[in-house]
Coordinates of C-alpha atoms in Angstrom, one line a residue:
X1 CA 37.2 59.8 -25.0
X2 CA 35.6 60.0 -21.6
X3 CA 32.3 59.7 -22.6
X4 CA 33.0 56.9 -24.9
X5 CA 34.7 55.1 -22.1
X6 CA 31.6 55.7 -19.9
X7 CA 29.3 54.6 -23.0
X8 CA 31.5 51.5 -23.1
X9 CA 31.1 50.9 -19.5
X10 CA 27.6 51.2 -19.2
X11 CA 26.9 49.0 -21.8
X12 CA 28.7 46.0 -20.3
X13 CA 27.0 47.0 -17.1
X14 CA 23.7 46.5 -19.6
X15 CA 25.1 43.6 -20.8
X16 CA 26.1 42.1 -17.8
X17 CA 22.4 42.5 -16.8
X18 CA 21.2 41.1 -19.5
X19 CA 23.4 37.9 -19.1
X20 CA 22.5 37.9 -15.5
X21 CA 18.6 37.9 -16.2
X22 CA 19.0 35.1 -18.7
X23 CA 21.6 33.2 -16.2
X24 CA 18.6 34.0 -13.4
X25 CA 15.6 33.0 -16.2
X26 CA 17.4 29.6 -17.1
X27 CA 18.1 28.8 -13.8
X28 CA 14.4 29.4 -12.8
X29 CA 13.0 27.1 -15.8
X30 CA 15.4 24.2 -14.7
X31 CA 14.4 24.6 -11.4
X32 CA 10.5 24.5 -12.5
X33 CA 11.6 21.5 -14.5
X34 CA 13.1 19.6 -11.9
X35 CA 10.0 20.3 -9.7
X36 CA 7.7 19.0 -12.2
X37 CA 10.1 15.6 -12.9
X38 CA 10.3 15.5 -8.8
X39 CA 6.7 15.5 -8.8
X40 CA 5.7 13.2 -11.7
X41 CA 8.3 10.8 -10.4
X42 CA 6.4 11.2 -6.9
X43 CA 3.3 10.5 -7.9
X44 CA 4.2 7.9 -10.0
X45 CA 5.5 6.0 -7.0
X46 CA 2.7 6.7 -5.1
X47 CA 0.9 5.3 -7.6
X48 CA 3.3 2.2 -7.6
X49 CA 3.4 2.0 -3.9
X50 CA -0.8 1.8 -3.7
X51 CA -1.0 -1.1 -6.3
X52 CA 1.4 -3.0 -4.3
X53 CA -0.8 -2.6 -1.4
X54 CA -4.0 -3.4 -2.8
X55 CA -2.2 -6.4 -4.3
X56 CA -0.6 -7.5 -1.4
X57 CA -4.3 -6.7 0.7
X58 CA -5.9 -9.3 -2.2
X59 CA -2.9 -11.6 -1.7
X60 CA -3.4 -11.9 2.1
X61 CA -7.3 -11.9 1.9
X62 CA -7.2 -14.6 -0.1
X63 CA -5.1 -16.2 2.3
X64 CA -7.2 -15.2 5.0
X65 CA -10.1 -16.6 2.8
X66 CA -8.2 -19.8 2.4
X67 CA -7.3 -20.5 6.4
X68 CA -11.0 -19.3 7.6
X69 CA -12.5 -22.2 5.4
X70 CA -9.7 -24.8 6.0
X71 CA -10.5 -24.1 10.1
X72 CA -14.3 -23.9 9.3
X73 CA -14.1 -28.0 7.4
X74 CA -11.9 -29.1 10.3
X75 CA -14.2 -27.7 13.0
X76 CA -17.7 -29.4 11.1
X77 CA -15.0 -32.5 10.8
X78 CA -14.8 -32.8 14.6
X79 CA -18.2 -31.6 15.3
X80 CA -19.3 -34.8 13.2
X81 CA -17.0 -36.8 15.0
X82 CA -18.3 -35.3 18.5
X83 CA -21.4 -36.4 16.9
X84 CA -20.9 -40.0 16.2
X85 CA -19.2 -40.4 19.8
X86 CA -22.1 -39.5 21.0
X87 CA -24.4 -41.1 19.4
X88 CA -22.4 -44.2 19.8
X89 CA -22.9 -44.2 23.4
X90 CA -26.5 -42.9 23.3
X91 CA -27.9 -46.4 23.5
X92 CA -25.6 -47.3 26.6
X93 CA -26.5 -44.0 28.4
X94 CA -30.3 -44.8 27.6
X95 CA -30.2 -48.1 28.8
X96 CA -28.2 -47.0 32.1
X97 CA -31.3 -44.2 32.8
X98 CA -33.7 -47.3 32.4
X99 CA -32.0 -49.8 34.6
X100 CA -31.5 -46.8 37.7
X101 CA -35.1 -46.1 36.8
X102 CA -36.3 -49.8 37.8
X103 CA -34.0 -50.0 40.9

């Protein structure tokens, strides 16, 4: 009786165990699992997060792009009107040199 009580006893000891290794093995896996989702999902927004920048750099470029060429026709614009002022008044000028030059 004593020895069948023991036998009993250390069999739900083994039991136990085994219960507890396959507790501590399923645990492990969903651990591992959750990892792997955590990294996936990581790397996808990564992934995500540089498209949005390279859009965004494309985006502002062009924008860049767009404001350097607008400045560049308004400077030429006022460089030609610069121009034509002064050509307007070249012939005034010239004739002022001439007339000090006689007196």
């Amino acid at each position: 009786m004593i020895k069948e009580a023991v036998h009993k006893i250390k069999k739900e000891e083994s039991d136990a165990e085994h219960l507890l290794q396959e507790s501590n093995e399923k645990s492990r896996r969903m651990i591992e699992e959750a990892n792997l989702k955590a990294e996936k999902d990581l790397a996808l927004a990564k992934k995500e997060a540089m498209e949005k920048i390279t859009l965004l750099k494309k985006k502002y470029q062009k924008e860049m792009d767009s404001f350097k060429e607008k400045i560049e026709v308004q400077n030429k614009e006022e460089i030609e009107q610069l121009e034509k002022k002064i050509a307007g008044k070249l012939p005034e000028a010239i004739s002022l040199v001439k007339n000090s030059l006689k007196n």
